[in-house]
mmCIF file of C-alpha atoms in Angstrom:
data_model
loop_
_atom_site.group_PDB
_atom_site.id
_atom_site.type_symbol
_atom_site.label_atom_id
_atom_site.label_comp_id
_atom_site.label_asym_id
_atom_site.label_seq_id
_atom_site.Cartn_x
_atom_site.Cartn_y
_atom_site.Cartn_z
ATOM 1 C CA UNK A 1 -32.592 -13.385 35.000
ATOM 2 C CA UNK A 2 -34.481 -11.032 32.925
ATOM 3 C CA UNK A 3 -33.408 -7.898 34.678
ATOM 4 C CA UNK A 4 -30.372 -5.878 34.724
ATOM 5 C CA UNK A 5 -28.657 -8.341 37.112
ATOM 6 C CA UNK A 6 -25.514 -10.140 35.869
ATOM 7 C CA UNK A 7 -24.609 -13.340 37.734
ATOM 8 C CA UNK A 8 -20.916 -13.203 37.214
ATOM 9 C CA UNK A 9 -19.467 -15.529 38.979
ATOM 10 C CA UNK A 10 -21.371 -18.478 41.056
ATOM 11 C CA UNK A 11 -19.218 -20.202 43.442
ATOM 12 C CA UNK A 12 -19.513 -23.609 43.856
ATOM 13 C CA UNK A 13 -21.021 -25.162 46.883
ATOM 14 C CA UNK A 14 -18.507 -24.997 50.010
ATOM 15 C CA UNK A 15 -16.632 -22.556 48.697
ATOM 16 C CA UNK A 16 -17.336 -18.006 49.310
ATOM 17 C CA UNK A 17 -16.498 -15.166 47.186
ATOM 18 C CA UNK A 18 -14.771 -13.170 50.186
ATOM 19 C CA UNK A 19 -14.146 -9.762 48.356
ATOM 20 C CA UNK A 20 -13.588 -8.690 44.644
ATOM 21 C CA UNK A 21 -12.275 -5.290 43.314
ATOM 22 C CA UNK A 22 -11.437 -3.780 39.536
ATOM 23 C CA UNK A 23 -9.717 -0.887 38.165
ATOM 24 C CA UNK A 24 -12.364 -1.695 34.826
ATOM 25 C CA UNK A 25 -9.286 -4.262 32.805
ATOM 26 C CA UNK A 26 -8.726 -6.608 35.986
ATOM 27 C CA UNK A 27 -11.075 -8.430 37.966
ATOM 28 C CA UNK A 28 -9.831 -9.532 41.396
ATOM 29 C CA UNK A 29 -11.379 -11.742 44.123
ATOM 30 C CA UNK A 30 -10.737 -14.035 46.453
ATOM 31 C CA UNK A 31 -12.398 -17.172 47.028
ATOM 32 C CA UNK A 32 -12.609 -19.535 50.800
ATOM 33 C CA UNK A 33 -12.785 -22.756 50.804
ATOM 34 C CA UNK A 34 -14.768 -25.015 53.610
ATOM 35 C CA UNK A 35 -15.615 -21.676 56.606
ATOM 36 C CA UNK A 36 -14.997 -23.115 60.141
ATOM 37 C CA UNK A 37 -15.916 -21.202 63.106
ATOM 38 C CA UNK A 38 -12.750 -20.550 65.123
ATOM 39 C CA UNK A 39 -13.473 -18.670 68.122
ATOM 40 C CA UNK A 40 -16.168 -16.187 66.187
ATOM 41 C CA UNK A 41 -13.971 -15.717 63.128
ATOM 42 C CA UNK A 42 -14.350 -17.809 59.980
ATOM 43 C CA UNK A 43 -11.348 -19.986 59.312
ATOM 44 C CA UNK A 44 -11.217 -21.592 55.680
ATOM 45 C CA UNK A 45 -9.062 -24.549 55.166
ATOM 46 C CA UNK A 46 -7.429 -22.109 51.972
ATOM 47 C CA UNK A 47 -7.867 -19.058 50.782
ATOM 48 C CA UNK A 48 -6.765 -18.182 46.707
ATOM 49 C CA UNK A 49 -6.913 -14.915 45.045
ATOM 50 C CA UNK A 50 -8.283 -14.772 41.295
ATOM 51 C CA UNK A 51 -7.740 -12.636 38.179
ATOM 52 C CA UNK A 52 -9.535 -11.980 34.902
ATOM 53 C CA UNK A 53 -9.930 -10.245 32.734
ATOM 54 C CA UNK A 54 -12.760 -7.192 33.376
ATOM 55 C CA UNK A 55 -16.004 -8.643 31.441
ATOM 56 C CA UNK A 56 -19.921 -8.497 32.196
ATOM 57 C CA UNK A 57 -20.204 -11.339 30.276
ATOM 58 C CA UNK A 58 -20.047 -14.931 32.778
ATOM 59 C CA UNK A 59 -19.426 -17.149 29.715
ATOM 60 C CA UNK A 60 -16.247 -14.933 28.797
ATOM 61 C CA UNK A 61 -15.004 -15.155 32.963
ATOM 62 C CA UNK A 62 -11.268 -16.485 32.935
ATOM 63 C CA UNK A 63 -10.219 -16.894 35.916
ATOM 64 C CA UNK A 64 -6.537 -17.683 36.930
ATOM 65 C CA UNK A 65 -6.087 -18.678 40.655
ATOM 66 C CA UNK A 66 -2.521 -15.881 40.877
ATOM 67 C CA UNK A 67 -1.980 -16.531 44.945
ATOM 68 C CA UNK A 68 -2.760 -18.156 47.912
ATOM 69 C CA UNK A 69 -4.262 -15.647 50.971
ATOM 70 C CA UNK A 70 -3.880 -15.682 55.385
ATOM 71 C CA UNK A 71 -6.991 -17.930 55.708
ATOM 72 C CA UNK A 72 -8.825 -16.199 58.579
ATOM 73 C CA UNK A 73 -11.338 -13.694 57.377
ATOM 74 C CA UNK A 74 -10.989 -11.507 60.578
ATOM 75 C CA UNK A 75 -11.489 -8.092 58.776
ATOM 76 C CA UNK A 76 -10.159 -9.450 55.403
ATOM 77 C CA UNK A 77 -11.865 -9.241 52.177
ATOM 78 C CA UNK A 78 -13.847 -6.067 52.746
ATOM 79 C CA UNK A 79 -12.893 -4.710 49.562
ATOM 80 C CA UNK A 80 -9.985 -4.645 47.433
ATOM 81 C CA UNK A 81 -8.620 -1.416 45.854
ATOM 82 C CA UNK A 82 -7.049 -2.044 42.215
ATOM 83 C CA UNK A 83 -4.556 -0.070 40.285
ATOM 84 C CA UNK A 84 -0.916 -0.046 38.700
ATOM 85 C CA UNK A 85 -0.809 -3.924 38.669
ATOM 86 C CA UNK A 86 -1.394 -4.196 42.142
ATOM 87 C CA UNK A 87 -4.514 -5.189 44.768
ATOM 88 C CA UNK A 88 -4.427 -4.393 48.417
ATOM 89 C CA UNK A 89 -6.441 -6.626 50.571
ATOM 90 C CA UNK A 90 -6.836 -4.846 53.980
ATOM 91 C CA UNK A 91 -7.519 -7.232 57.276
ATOM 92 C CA UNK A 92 -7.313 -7.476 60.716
ATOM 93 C CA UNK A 93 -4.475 -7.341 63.119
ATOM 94 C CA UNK A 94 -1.763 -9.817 62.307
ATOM 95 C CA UNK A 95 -1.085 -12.362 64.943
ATOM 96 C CA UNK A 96 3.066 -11.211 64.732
ATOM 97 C CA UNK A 97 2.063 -7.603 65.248
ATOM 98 C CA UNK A 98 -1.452 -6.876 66.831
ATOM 99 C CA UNK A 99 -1.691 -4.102 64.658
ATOM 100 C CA UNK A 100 -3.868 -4.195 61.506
ATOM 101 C CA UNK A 101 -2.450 -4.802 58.387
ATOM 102 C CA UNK A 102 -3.146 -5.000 54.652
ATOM 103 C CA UNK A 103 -1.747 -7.354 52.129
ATOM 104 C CA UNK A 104 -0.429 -6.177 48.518
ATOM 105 C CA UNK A 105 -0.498 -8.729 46.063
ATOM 106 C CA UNK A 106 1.546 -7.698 42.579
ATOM 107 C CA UNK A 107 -1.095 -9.545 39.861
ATOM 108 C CA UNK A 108 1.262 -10.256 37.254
ATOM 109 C CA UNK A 109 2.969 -12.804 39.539
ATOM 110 C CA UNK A 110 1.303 -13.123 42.864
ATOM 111 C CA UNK A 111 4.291 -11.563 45.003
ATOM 112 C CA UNK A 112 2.881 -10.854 48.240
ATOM 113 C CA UNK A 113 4.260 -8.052 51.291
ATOM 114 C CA UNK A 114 2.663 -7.552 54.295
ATOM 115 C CA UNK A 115 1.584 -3.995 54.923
ATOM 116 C CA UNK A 116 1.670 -2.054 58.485
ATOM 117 C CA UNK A 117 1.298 1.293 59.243
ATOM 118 C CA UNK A 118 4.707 3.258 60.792
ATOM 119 C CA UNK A 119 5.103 2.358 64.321
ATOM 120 C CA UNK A 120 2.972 4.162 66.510
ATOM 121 C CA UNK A 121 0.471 4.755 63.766
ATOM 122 C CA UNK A 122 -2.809 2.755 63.097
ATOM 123 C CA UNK A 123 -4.385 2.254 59.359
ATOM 124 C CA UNK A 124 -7.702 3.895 58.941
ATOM 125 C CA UNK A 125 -9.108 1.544 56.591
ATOM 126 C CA UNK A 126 -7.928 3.405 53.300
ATOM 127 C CA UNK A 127 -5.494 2.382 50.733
ATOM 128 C CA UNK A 128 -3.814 2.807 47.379
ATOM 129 C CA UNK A 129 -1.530 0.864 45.420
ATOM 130 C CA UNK A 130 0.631 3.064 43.170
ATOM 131 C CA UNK A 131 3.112 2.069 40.919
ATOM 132 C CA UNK A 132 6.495 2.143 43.605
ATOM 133 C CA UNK A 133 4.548 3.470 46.900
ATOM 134 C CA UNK A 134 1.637 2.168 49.108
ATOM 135 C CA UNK A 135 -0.780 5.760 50.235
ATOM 136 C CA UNK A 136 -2.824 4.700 53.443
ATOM 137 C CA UNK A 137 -4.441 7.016 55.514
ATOM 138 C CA UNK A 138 -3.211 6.559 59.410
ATOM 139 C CA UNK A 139 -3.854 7.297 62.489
ATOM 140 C CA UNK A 140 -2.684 8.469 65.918
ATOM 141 C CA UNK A 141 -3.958 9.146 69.299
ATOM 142 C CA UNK A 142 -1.115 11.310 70.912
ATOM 143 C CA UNK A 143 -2.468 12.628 74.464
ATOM 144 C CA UNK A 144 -5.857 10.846 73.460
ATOM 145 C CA UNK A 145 -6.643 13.510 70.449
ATOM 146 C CA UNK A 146 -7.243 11.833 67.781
ATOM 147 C CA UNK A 147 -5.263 12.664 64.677
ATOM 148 C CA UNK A 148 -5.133 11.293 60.799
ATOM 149 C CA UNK A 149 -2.826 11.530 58.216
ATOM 150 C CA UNK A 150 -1.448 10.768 54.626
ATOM 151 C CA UNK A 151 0.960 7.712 54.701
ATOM 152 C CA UNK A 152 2.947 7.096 51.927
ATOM 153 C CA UNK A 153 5.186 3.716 52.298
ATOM 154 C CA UNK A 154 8.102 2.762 49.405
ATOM 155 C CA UNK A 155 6.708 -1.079 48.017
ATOM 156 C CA UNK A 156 10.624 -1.456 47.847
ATOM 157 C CA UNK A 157 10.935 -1.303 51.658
ATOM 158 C CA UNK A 158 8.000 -3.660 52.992
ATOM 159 C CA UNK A 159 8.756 -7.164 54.266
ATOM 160 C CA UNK A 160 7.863 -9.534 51.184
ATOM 161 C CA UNK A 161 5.390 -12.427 52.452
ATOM 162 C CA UNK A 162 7.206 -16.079 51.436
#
């Protein structure tokens, strides 16, 4: 383009780059196909998260399609947070739960668990993938005062997503 802009990826017509994170060797993103409006929220008909390689260089993009994504974008894709072989995708409230959630992904294999804050606890829009623990910051309204905290959650102990 003759500036400093790199065009890394260009999706191809129908389809939306939804989010994308790195930890500068992995590229992540997601990608929706076909956007229907469901009652205000956009609905794709699929959803697949991508890895690369980290590059600034489009002809050198590799992408591998690593796992398929909850296809309503209520919340999701906002930005993904990338570290210890691990993304975390935070979205919405979960139609099971009400409560918002987040999704970890492992990127060597594309093993999914859903992630919810303790019970009476609400996620305040921060997380952090570590090698055996989620961090999130939470938080409560006890009495109405508002209150946050540090969350720290064992990966070993959330519900794996089939």
């Amino acid at each position: 383009r003759g500036d400093a802009t790199v065009e890394l990826r260009n999706a191809p017509p129908g389809t939306f780059i939804l989010g994308y994170g790195t930890d500068g060797q992995t590229l992540v993103w997601a990608e929706g196909l076909d956007p229907q409006n469901v009652d205000g929220d956009a609905v794709y008909a699929s959803v697949t998260l991508y890895t690369a390689p980290f590059t600034t260089d489009p002809a050198a993009l590799t992408p591998a399609a690593i796992a398929a994504l909850p296809n309503h974008s209520d919340g999701l894709f906002s930005g993904f947070e990338v570290a210890n072989g691990y993304t975390i995708i935070p979205y919405g409230a979960t139609a099971a739960t009400g409560v918002p959630a987040a999704r970890l992904v492992r990127l060597s294999d594309g093993a999914q668990w859903e992630v919810t804050p303790p019970e009476g606890q609400n996620w305040r829009y921060h997380y952090y993938p570590a090698a055996e623990h989620v961090w999130m910051t939470t938080g409560r309204a006890p009495g109405g005062a508002i209150t946050t905290d540090i969350t720290r959650l064992r990966i070993a102990d959330l519900a794996p997503v089939p």
